[in-house]
Structure formats: structure tokens, C-alpha cells
XYZ file of C-alpha atoms in Angstrom:
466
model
C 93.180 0.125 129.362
C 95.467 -2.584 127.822
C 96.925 -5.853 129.430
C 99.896 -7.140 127.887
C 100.464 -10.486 128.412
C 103.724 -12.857 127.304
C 104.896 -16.415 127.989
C 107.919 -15.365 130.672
C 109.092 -12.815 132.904
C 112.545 -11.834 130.953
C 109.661 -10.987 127.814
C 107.592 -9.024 129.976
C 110.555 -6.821 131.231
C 111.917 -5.783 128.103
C 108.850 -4.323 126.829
C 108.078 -2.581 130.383
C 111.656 -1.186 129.581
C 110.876 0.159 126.046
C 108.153 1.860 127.186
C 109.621 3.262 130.535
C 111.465 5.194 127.726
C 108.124 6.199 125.672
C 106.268 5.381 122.598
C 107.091 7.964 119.907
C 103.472 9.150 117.782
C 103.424 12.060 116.154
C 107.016 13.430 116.453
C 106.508 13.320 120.361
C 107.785 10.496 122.855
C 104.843 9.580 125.213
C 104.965 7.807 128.459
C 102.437 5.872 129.683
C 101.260 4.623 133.212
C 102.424 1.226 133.738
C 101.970 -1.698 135.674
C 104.420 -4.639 136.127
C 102.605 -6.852 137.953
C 104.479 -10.191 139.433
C 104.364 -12.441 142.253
C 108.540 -12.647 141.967
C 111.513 -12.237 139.070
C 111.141 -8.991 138.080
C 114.445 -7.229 136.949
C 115.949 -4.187 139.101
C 115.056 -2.145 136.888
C 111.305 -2.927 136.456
C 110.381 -2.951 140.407
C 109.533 0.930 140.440
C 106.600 -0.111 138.342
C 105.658 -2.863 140.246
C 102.369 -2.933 142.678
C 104.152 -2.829 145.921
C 106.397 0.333 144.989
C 103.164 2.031 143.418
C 101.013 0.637 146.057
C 103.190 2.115 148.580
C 103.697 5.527 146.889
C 99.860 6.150 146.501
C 100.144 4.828 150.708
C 102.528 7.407 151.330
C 100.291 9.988 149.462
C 97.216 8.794 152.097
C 99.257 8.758 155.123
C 101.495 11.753 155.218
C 99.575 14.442 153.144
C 99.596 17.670 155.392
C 95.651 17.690 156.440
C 96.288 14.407 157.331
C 98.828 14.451 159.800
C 98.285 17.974 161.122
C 94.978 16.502 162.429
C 96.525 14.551 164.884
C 99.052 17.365 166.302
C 101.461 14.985 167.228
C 104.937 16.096 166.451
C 106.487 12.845 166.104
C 104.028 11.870 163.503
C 104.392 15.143 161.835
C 108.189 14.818 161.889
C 108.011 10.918 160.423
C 105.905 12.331 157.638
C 108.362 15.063 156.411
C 111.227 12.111 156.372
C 108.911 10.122 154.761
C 107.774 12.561 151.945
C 111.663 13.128 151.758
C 112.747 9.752 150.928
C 109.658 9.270 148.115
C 110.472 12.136 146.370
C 114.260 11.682 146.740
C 113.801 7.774 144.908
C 111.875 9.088 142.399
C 114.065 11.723 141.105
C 116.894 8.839 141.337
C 114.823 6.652 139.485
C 113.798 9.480 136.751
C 117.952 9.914 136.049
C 118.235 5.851 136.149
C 115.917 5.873 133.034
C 117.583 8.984 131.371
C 120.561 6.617 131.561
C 118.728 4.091 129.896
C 117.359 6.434 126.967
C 120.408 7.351 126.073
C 121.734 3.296 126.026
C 118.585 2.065 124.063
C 119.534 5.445 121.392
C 123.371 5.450 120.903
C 124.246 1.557 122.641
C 126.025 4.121 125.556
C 126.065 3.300 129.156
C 127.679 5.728 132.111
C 128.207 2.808 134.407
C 130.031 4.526 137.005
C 126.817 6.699 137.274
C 124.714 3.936 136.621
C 126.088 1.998 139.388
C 125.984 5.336 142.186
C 122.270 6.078 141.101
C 121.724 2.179 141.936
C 123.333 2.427 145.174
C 121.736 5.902 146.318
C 118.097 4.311 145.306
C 118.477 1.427 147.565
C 119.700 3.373 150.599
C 116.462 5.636 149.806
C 114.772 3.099 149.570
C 115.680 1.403 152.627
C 115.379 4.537 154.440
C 111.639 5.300 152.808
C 111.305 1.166 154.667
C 112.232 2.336 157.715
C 110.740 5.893 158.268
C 107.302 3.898 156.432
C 107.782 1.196 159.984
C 107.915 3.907 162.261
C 105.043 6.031 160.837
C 102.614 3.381 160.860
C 103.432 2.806 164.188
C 103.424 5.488 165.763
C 99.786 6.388 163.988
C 98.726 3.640 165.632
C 99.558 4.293 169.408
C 97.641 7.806 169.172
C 94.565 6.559 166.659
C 93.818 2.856 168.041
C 90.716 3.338 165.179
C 92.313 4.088 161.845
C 91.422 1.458 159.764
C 95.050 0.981 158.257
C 94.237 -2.268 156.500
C 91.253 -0.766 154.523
C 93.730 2.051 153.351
C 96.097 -0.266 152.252
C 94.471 -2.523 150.234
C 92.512 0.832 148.769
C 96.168 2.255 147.930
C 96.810 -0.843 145.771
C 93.195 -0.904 144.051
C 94.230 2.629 143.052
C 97.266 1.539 141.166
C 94.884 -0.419 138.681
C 93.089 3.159 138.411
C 95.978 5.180 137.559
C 97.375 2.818 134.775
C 96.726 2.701 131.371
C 98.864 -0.275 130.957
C 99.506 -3.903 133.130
C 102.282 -5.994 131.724
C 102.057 -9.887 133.138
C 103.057 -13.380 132.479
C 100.379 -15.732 131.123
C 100.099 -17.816 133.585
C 99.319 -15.428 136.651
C 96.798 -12.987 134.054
C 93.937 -14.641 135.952
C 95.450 -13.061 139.336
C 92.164 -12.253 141.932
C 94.334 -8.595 142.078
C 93.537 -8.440 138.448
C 90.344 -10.197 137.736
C 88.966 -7.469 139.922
C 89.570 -4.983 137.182
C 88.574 -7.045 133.417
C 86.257 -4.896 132.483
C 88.666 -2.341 132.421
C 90.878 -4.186 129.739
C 88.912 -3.806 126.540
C 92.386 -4.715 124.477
C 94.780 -7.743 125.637
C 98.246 -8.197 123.841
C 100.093 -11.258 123.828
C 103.448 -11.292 122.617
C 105.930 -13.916 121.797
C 102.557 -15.888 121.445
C 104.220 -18.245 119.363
C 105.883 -19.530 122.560
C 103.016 -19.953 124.579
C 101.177 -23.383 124.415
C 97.160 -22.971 123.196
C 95.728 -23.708 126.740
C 98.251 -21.097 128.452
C 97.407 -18.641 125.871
C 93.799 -18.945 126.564
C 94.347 -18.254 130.344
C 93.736 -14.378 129.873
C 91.278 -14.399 126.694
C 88.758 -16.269 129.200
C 87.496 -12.929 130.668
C 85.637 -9.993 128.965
C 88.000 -9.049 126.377
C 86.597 -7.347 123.098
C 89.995 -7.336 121.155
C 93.035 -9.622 121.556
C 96.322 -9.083 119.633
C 98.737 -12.079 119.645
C 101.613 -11.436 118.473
C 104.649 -13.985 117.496
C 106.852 -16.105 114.864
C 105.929 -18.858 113.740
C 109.538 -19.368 112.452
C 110.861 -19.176 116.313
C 110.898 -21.745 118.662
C 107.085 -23.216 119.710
C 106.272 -23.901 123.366
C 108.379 -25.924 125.361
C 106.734 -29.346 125.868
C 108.570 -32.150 127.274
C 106.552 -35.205 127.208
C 106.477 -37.196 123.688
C 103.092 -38.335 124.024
C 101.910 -34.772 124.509
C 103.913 -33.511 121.432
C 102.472 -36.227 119.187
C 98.967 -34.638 120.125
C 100.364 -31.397 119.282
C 100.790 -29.903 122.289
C 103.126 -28.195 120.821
C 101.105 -25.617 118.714
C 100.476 -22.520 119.661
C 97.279 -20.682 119.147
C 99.019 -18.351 116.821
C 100.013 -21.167 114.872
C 96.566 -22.615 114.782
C 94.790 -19.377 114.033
C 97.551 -18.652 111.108
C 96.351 -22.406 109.884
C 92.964 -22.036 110.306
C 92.461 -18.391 109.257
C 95.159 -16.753 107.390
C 93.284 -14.027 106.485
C 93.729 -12.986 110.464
C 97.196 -12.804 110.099
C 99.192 -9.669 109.274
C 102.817 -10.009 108.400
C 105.325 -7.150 110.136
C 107.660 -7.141 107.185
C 109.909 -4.449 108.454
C 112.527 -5.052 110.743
C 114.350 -2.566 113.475
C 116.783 -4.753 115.307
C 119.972 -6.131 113.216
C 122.521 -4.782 111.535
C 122.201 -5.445 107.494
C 124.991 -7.690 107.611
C 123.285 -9.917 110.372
C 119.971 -9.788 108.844
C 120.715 -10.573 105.475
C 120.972 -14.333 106.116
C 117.749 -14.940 108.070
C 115.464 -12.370 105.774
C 116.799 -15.058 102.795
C 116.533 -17.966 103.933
C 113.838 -18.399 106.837
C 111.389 -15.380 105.359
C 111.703 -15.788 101.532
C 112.908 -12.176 101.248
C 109.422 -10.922 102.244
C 111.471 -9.152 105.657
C 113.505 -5.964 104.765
C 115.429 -4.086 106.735
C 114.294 -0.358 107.891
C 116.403 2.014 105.842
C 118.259 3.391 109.431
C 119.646 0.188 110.390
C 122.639 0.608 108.443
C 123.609 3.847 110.141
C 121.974 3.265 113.464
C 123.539 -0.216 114.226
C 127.534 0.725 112.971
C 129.916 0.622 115.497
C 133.614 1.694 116.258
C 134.426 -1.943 116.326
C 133.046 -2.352 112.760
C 135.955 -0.524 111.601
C 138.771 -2.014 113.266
C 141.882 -2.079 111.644
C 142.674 -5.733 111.546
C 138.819 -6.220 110.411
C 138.860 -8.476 113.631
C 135.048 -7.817 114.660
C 132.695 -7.456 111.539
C 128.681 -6.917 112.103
C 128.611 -11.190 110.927
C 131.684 -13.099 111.822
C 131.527 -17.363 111.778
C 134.797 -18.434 113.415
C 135.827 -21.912 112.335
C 136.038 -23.349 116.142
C 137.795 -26.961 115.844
C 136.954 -28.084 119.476
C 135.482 -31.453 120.421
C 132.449 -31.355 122.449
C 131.950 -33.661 125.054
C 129.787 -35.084 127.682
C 129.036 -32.882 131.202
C 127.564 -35.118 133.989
C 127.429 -32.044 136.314
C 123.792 -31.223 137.520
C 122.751 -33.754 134.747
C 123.768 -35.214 131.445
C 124.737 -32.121 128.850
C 127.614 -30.740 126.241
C 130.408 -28.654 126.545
C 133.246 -27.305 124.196
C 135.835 -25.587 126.008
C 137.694 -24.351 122.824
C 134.407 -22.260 122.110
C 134.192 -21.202 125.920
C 138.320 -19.739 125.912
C 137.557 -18.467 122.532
C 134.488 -16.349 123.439
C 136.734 -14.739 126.503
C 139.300 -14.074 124.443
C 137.656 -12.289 121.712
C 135.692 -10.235 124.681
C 138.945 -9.647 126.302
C 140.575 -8.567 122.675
C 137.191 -6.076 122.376
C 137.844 -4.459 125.701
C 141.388 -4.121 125.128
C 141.182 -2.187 122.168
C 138.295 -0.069 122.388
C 138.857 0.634 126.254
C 136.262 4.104 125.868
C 133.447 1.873 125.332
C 131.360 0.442 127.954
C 130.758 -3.083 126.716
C 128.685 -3.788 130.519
C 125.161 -5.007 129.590
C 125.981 -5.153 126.017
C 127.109 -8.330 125.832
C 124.816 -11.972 125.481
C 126.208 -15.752 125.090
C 124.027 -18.150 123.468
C 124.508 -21.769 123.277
C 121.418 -24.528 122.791
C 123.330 -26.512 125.864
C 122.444 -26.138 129.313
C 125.772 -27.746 129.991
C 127.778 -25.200 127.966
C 125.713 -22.185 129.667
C 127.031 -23.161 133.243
C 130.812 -23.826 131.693
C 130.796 -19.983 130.489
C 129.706 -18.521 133.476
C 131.809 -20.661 136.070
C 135.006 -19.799 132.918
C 133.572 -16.256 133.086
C 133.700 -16.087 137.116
C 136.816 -17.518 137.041
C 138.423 -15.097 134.781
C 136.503 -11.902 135.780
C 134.686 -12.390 139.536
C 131.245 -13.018 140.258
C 129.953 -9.787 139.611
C 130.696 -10.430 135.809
C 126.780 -12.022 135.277
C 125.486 -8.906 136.034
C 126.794 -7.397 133.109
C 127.351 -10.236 130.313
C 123.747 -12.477 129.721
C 124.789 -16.079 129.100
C 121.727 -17.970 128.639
C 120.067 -20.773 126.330
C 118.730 -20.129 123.044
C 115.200 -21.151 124.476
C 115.932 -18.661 127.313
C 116.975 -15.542 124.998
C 113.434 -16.141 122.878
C 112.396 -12.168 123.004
C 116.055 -10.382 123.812
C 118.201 -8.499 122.567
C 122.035 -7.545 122.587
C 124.189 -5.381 120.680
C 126.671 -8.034 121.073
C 125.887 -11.923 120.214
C 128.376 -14.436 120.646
C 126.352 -18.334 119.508
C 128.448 -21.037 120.763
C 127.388 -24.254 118.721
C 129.054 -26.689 120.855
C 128.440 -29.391 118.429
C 132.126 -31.042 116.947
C 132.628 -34.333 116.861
C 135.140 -36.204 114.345
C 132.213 -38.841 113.521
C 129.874 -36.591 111.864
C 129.886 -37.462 108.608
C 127.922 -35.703 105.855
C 125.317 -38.770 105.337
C 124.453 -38.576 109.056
C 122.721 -34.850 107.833
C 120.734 -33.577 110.867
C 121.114 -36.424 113.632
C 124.419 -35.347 114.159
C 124.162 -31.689 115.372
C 121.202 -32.705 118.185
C 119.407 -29.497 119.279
C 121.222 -27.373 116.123
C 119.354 -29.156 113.959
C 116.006 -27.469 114.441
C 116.010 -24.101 112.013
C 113.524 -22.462 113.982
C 116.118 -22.896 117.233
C 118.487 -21.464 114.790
C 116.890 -18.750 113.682
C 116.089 -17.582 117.476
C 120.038 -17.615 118.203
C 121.259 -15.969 114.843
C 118.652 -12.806 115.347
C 119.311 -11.677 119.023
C 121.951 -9.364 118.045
C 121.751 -5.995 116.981
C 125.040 -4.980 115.794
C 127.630 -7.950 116.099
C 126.915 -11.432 115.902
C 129.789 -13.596 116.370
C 129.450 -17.296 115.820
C 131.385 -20.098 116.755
C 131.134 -23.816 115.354
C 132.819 -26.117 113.553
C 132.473 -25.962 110.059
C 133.063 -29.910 109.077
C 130.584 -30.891 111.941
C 127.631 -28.412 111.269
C 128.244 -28.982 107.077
C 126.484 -32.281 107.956
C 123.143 -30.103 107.988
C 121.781 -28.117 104.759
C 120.406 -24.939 107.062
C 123.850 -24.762 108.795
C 126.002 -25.246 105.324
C 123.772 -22.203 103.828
C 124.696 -19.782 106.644
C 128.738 -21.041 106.528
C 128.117 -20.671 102.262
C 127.173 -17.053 103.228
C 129.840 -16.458 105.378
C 131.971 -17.638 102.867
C 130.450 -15.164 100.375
C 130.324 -11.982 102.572
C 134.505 -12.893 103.618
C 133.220 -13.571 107.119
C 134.318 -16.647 107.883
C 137.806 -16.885 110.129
């Protein structure tokens, strides 16, 4: 058995979604039992692998299997139990064409939503009706068998989940869970990823237990753990235990020098300049991440475009002291609006992430993005923090840099671009996308900084910058 461990709950969700879809080895996609285990914030579409919903399947299986209830010839209870049966079966056949749906988006970047949203609907009426019919069973079994020992059969029906999976995907800090602690010896293999978010102490949470292999796996050129206080960051606090172990003992370390995310065109920059060229691209990206869009007419939406934003940041006092551009914020909805427009067969829902280093400038988009669209629009467009994107992935990236001010000069190099300044912040925002990145920043500002005049030099080279 393996436990996979990472630093948040977005992190752990994505990979419980790659593998709801399978591992391919040997020409053959295999699916493995999984567990993602949470106290709260898992995504939709992760909770059918979560311990209540298995918990309560493998319940179901204990209550209402035939021997079962025909031994108390009671026709109520026997009724109940066919409902309840029903409504199992019925979710997970709902559940088994909700993840067809998502093959096919994680293959061709294709998304039914009108069927998307009806499977949705028809699983939570199931499942509110599996609720219900679960309520009455119990209770009824209860008035004619005062003695079954429900509680014991509970708690066994979750202790069997932990049998039946080959995989448990958690957060760091809750690895240590009594639920899970019961089981260690099972996990001969842990796997941390994104461990080069993770401070040392957090990552050493699960590797205190019986573990005979641990894989950590992360990038050191990506943003380190998240540490507030000065003092603690002048103690290096901020190191991760990959980082240390990659100091300590590079012979441990084992660089992945393939990538299967970006389009050619987005990857370029960052396999240059943050990993020397020792990065290449695998030789399907080209084909695998082109798009309709690429080929537009008016060459309006290129894999890389860097759009010459001349905005003027300024200061937010809402819900604390932040930045905001508003030019970048109209221009993002317009170019989203312009996509839409002309490419109206394409799905664009879930596609679509917003990236900005300013909390400020997150909660301008979505309340511009509300305004514009309705509420419901978050469910389908991510607008998030670089910091909070750290492990995700879009087709579409739009980076808003926020940073313009008419002061910057070029002596004042990085201490005029605040949070842009950091490359390793950079790097997160300029490799979430897959097929389109789309950046937006103004050139005189952000020339003030030698990592941000390289990527608008490359722009410049590649005809990519508007």
C-alpha cells in the first residue's frame, strides 16, 4: 500500500483526479483503489473516494445484503433495502459516466457541460435519496433488533475501506490521523509531492511512522514554504527537506528532465532560463497541446502572448492593505469574452485559470467577473494566487502582473516590482498553463528587473508581444 502525502488539499485532488482516470503500464490504463481521506475541502469531484462515501457503501453492503435482511422477515425492512441497493448502484453508475466525462477532458481539453452538469444534478438527488432511504433503514432495524450492535458495524465498514485500498491520498498535516495511524504498517512506500512547498517539520509529520521508502517529490525552482515571521525565515524556516536533502546529498536526487504539461511555445522560456536547458519537452506536446485558437486568423491568441498592459496599480484597503490594476482586470474579460465569441463550439468552462501574486487583484477579478457573468462564473474560471495555483494546471493561463507604476525606474531593479521580483514566484505563474499562456504587465515597469526583461526579450523574439 502507498500513502501519498502533499502540502494542501487543491494538490491532493488533482492527483486523486489523474488517477480516477488510470495509470497507463504496459499499453493498458489501470485503476487503482483509492482513498481521499479529509476532515473537510475536498472538491466535488473527489468525495466518491472519500471515507464516508466508501464507508457507507461497504455499510450498505453489511446492512442490506439479501441473507441479511431476509432473516428478519420484516417487509418494511426488506422493502428499505431494495430502495437502498437501488440508489447505491444508481450513484455509482452516475459517477462511472462523470469520470468518462473527465477522460475524455484530461485527453482532447473537451468538456460536455450540459451533460456534465445533468450527471451532477442526478448524483445529488441519488444521493440524497441513498441519505434518506439509509435514515429509515437503520431505523427501522432497530425497532425489530433492539441488539444489533450498529455502532460496531459501522466503525468495521470504515476499517474496511483502509483494506480495500491500495492507495490513501492526504494532506501533511492530518497524515498522523488516529483513522490512519491504525493502518502504518500497511504503508511500506509514502510519496510526498510538491515537497518543495512543505516546511522540514511538516514534511516529517508522516515519515515519523514505520515507513521503509519515502519519495519526495518537488522543485526547488518553485516557491518554498510559506513562512511569515522574519525571525523564523532568518533561521531558515523556510527550507524544505527536499531542499536540504538536495544540499546535503545530491547524489539522492534524481532530476525528471522530461516535461508533459506546456505547449513548446510556453515552455521554451522557463526550460532556458530557470533549468539551463537540462528540461525538454516530450516529443507529443507539440501536437497534443495545439488548439483551434492557435490558428486564429487575426493571430489574436498564440500558445505565448505578453500584452503590453499600461495600467497603474494602486492601493486596495478592502479586507486589508493589497494591489489592484483594473486595466489588467477589463483586459482579461475582454480577451475571454473575444475567445468565446469566436470559437462559440468550444467549451472554455473549467479551462480557464487567473493568476496574479496579489490577494487584492484576486478578489477585483472575481467581484469584475461576477459582475459581468453571475456568481456561478467561479465555478468554472479558477482565479487564484500564484502561491495558491503551486501544483495546477489549466489549458488556459491568463498572469496578471499588477505591478505599473510611473516611478519605477530602471536603477530601482527588483524593489520596484514587490512580490514579481522573486523568479521562483515567477516561474510557478508562467508554467501553469498547458496550451495558452497569456500575460499581462507593463513592459517599462517590469524592465526594471533582469528575469522579467529576459521573458519580454523573448517575447520580443518569438513576435509575441502585443
Amino acid at each position: 500500500k502507498i500513502l501519498v502525502c502533499t502540502p494542501s488539499n487543491a494538490a491532493c485532488d488533482e492527483i486523486a483526479r489523474r488517477l480516477k482516470v488510470g495509470i497507463k503500464a504496459a499499453d493498458k490504463l489501470v485503476k487503482l483503489p483509492i482513498l481521499r481521506y479529509g476532515i473537510s475541502d475536498i472538491s466535488e469531484d473527489c468525495k466518491d473516494l472519500s471515507l464516508d462515501v466508501l464507508a457507507t457503501d461497504n455499510l450498505i453492503d453489511e446492512l442490506a445484503n439479501e441473507s441479511f435482511v431476509l432473516s428478519y422477515r420484516n417487509e418494511e425492512l426488506t422493502e428499505l433495502a431494495k430502495n437502498l441497493v437501488y440508489f447505491q448502484r444508481k450513484m455509482a453508475t452516475i459517477m462511472e459516466d462523470l469520470n468518462k466525462e473527465y477522460e475524455i477532458f484530461i485527453k482532447t481539453g473537451r468538456i460536455d457541460q450540459d451533460s456534465v452538469n445533468f450527471l451532477t444534478n442526478e448524483l445529488k438527488l441519488a444521493e440524497n435519496r441513498k441519505s434518506a432511504y439509509l435514515k429509515d433503514y437503520i431505523q427501522c432495524l432497530r425497532t425489530i433488533d433492539s441488539n444489533v450492535n450498529l455502532s460496531k458495524i459501522i466503525i468495521n465498514s470504515k476499517h474496511k475501506v483502509f483494506e480495500q485500498v491500495s492507495v490513501v491520498l492526504t494532506t501533511l498535516s492530518i497524515s498522523t490521523q488516529s483513522a490512519l495511524i491504525d493502518y502504518w504498517d500497511n504503508y511500506s512506500t509514502i510519496i510526498i509531492d510538491e515537497a518543495g512547498q512543505a516546511s522540514e517539520l511538516t514534511t516529517l509529520i508522516p515519515l515519523q511512522h514505520r515507513i521503509k521508502h519515502a519519495v519526495l517529490i518537488g522543485d526547488p525552482n518553485q516557491l518554498p514554504p510559506t513562512i511569515i515571521s522574519k525571525v523564523a525565515q532568518d533561521y531558515l524556516y523556510e527550507q524544505s527537506l527536499f531542499k536540504r536533502i538536495q544540499n546535503c546529498r545530491p547524489d539522492l536526487v534524481k532530476m525528471l528532465n522530461v516535461q508533459y504539461r506546456m505547449h513548446p511555445m510556453i515552455s521554451q522560456f522557463p526550460r532556458q532560463y530557470f533549468y539551463e536547458n537540462k528540461l525538454q519537452d516530450h516529443e507529443s506536446m507539440l501536437e497534443k497541446r495545439a488548439r483551434p485558437w492557435h490558428n486564429d486568423p487575426n493571430h489574436r491568441f498564440p500558445p505565448f502572448l505578453f500584452l503590453d498592459v499600461k495600467g497603474q496599480e494602486r492601493l486596495n484597503r478592502d479586507r486589508g492593505i493589497s494591489l489592484i490594476n483594473e486595466a489588467e482586470v477589463g483586459a482579461i474579460a475582454q480577451i475571454i469574452r473575444s475567445l468565446c465569441f469566436s470559437y462559440p463550439d468550444i467549451i472554455f468552462a473549467y479551462k480557464l485559470g487567473i493568476v496574479t501574486p496579489y490577494r487584492g487583484q484576486v478578489r477585483k477579478l472575481r467581484s469584475h467577473f461576477i459582475h459581468l457573468f453571475g456568481r456561478t462564473i467561479l465555478k468554472y474560471i479558477e482565479i487564484n494566487t500564484v502561491d495558491s495555483f503551486q501544483g495546477q494546471e489549466k489549458d488556459i493561463v491568463f498572469f496578471s502582473c499588477v505591478r505599473s507604476s510611473a516611478n519605477t525606474r530602471p536603477d530601482h531593479n527588483a524593489h520596484g516590482i514587490g512580490f514579481l521580483a522573486d523568479i521562483r514566484r515567477m516561474n510557478v505563474a508562467i508554467t501553469r498553463a498547458c496550451s495558452s499562456l497569456i500575460v499581462l504587465g507593463d513592459t517599462q515597469t517590469l524592465l526594471s528587473n533582469d528575469s522579467w526583461s529576459s521573458l519580454i526579450q523573448y517575447a520580443r523574439e518569438v513576435k509575441c508581444l502585443r
